[in-house]
Amino acid sequence: MVKLNKIYTRTGDGGSAGLVDGSRVSKSSLRMAAIGEVDEANAAIGVAIAALQQGEVADRLRRIQNDLFDLGADVATPGEIDGALRIVAGQVERLEREIDDMNASLGALTSFILPSGSAAVSALHLARTVARRAERAAVALHESDPLNPQLIAYLNRLSDTLFVAARFVAAQEGGDVLWQPGATRR
């Protein structure tokens, strides 16, 4: 029988969390807020994958989930540490290629898009908004304690990727749900 390690350490009972360099910070710090928002974005992407089940978009999202663990490690590693796991330009460039690939088959935007549709499309839109929140949290931290610029760029491209993925899936299902200005005043 395999003995499992305990999940609890009790080291955070006083309200602090450990970082990669061994230092501890308050769980209410900007750094921990950014780490938490990235974790939530990753979980929201997991919900989108569950709604999609299989296919090219789900496969891309699984790669993104792995990137977000790299990104979380990057945020959790303050300062310069040799060999630290950092987001690199190639990861940002991959998102750009994937955005361009999905966007190539889509029509031009003529209206704002309502964040709704099928469960998969709605989950992608929700993941997009959570990714934007993670980006805002990372930028807030970056303003007081500079982060890897590629990390910020990655989070910016991530929300773009999720927006285009939502449009791509919606197109396969019949099209975007478009905003109709003043529709409820009629």
XYZ file of C-alpha atoms in Angstrom:
186
model
C 0.000 0.000 0.000
C 1.276 3.463 -0.935
C 1.378 5.940 1.911
C 0.090 9.376 0.896
C 1.694 12.589 2.077
C -0.459 14.866 4.172
C -1.996 17.736 2.264
C -1.844 20.116 5.205
C 1.394 21.577 6.523
C 0.059 24.054 9.109
C 2.686 26.551 7.900
C -0.022 28.877 6.616
C -2.128 28.863 9.762
C -0.758 32.277 10.723
C -1.870 33.844 7.457
C 1.351 33.613 5.465
C 2.402 31.597 2.445
C 5.801 30.420 1.257
C 7.363 31.529 -2.013
C 9.837 29.691 -4.229
C 12.821 31.556 -2.721
C 11.853 30.396 0.787
C 10.488 33.751 1.919
C 6.996 34.091 3.360
C 4.383 36.718 2.523
C 0.945 37.545 3.823
C -1.845 35.657 2.132
C -3.440 39.094 1.589
C -0.432 40.419 -0.363
C -0.608 41.530 -3.989
C 1.630 38.580 -4.906
C -0.719 36.016 -3.364
C -3.723 37.780 -4.932
C -2.092 37.436 -8.360
C -1.244 33.774 -7.739
C -4.830 33.117 -6.645
C -6.322 34.871 -9.682
C -4.095 32.845 -12.025
C -5.210 29.672 -10.243
C -8.853 30.694 -10.655
C -8.309 31.410 -14.357
C -6.809 27.939 -14.720
C -9.836 26.380 -13.015
C -12.223 28.385 -15.221
C -10.374 27.076 -18.270
C -10.853 23.570 -16.849
C -14.610 24.187 -16.817
C -14.421 25.284 -20.465
C -12.512 22.101 -21.334
C -15.169 20.013 -19.598
C -17.878 21.754 -21.635
C -15.933 21.288 -24.878
C -14.860 17.723 -24.017
C -12.639 17.097 -27.057
C -11.244 18.867 -30.085
C -8.662 21.380 -31.161
C -9.790 24.156 -28.797
C -9.824 21.794 -25.798
C -6.301 20.626 -26.695
C -5.095 24.228 -26.887
C -6.688 24.986 -23.527
C -4.913 22.016 -21.925
C -1.569 23.452 -23.097
C -2.610 26.810 -21.648
C -3.385 25.158 -18.311
C 0.186 23.862 -18.198
C 1.467 27.336 -19.105
C -0.562 28.795 -16.242
C 1.242 26.532 -13.789
C 4.519 27.882 -15.219
C 3.112 31.396 -14.876
C 2.056 30.791 -11.271
C 5.577 29.586 -10.489
C 6.931 32.729 -12.173
C 4.752 34.960 -9.964
C 5.764 32.920 -6.881
C 9.465 33.482 -7.599
C 10.410 37.034 -6.592
C 13.666 38.515 -7.791
C 16.319 36.784 -9.820
C 16.922 33.115 -9.129
C 19.076 31.047 -11.474
C 17.025 28.392 -13.214
C 13.689 29.845 -12.101
C 10.699 28.802 -14.174
C 9.684 31.857 -16.188
C 7.203 32.535 -18.973
C 9.145 33.026 -22.209
C 8.413 34.901 -25.433
C 7.786 31.618 -27.274
C 4.761 30.919 -25.074
C 3.304 34.353 -25.864
C 4.053 33.868 -29.569
C 2.282 30.489 -29.558
C -0.870 32.175 -28.243
C -0.606 34.790 -30.987
C -0.338 32.072 -33.661
C -3.337 30.266 -32.197
C -5.370 33.488 -32.102
C -4.505 34.166 -35.746
C -5.308 30.574 -36.730
C -8.767 30.600 -35.117
C -9.530 34.163 -36.196
C -8.742 33.442 -39.867
C -12.052 31.610 -40.325
C -14.176 34.180 -38.480
C -16.073 37.104 -39.924
C -15.286 40.680 -38.966
C -16.765 41.978 -35.733
C -19.739 44.240 -36.441
C -21.109 44.462 -32.913
C -20.212 43.684 -29.346
C -20.757 40.029 -28.520
C -22.859 38.950 -25.575
C -20.974 36.481 -23.375
C -23.471 33.682 -23.929
C -24.406 30.830 -26.199
C -23.793 27.161 -25.534
C -22.292 25.927 -22.275
C -18.871 25.736 -23.951
C -19.056 29.267 -25.408
C -20.314 30.686 -22.114
C -17.546 28.899 -20.187
C -14.935 30.352 -22.553
C -16.329 33.859 -22.022
C -16.294 33.352 -18.253
C -12.699 32.078 -18.410
C -11.835 35.199 -20.442
C -13.176 37.512 -17.736
C -11.317 35.611 -15.015
C -8.115 35.801 -17.094
C -8.597 39.584 -17.361
C -8.912 39.765 -13.575
C -5.702 37.738 -13.228
C -4.010 40.185 -15.592
C -5.182 43.158 -13.503
C -3.869 41.488 -10.327
C -0.498 40.792 -11.968
C -0.254 44.378 -13.233
C -1.046 45.704 -9.734
C 1.799 43.571 -8.328
C 4.107 44.571 -11.196
C 3.596 48.261 -10.353
C 5.083 47.736 -6.888
C 7.354 44.742 -7.454
C 8.354 44.263 -11.108
C 7.484 40.935 -12.712
C 8.705 39.214 -15.847
C 7.269 41.317 -18.726
C 6.509 38.130 -20.691
C 4.192 37.066 -17.859
C 2.124 40.239 -18.274
C 2.079 39.821 -22.067
C 1.001 36.186 -21.709
C -1.981 37.102 -19.533
C -2.978 39.814 -22.015
C -2.855 37.349 -24.923
C -4.660 34.722 -22.856
C -7.846 36.761 -22.609
C -7.610 37.488 -26.341
C -7.176 33.759 -26.992
C -10.239 32.916 -24.922
C -12.322 35.585 -26.681
C -11.387 34.285 -30.121
C -11.870 30.678 -28.957
C -15.396 31.576 -27.800
C -16.127 33.113 -31.219
C -14.558 30.112 -32.988
C -16.706 27.621 -31.071
C -19.797 29.824 -31.482
C -19.224 29.910 -35.254
C -19.223 26.107 -35.311
C -22.517 26.170 -33.399
C -24.327 28.782 -35.484
C -22.727 32.124 -34.645
C -22.128 34.736 -31.978
C -24.905 36.211 -29.862
C -24.727 39.894 -30.788
C -25.540 42.890 -28.636
C -28.591 44.816 -29.794
C -28.303 48.362 -28.420
C -31.500 49.510 -26.749
C -33.247 46.169 -27.369
C -34.832 46.139 -23.914
C -36.329 49.607 -24.326
C -38.707 48.471 -27.033
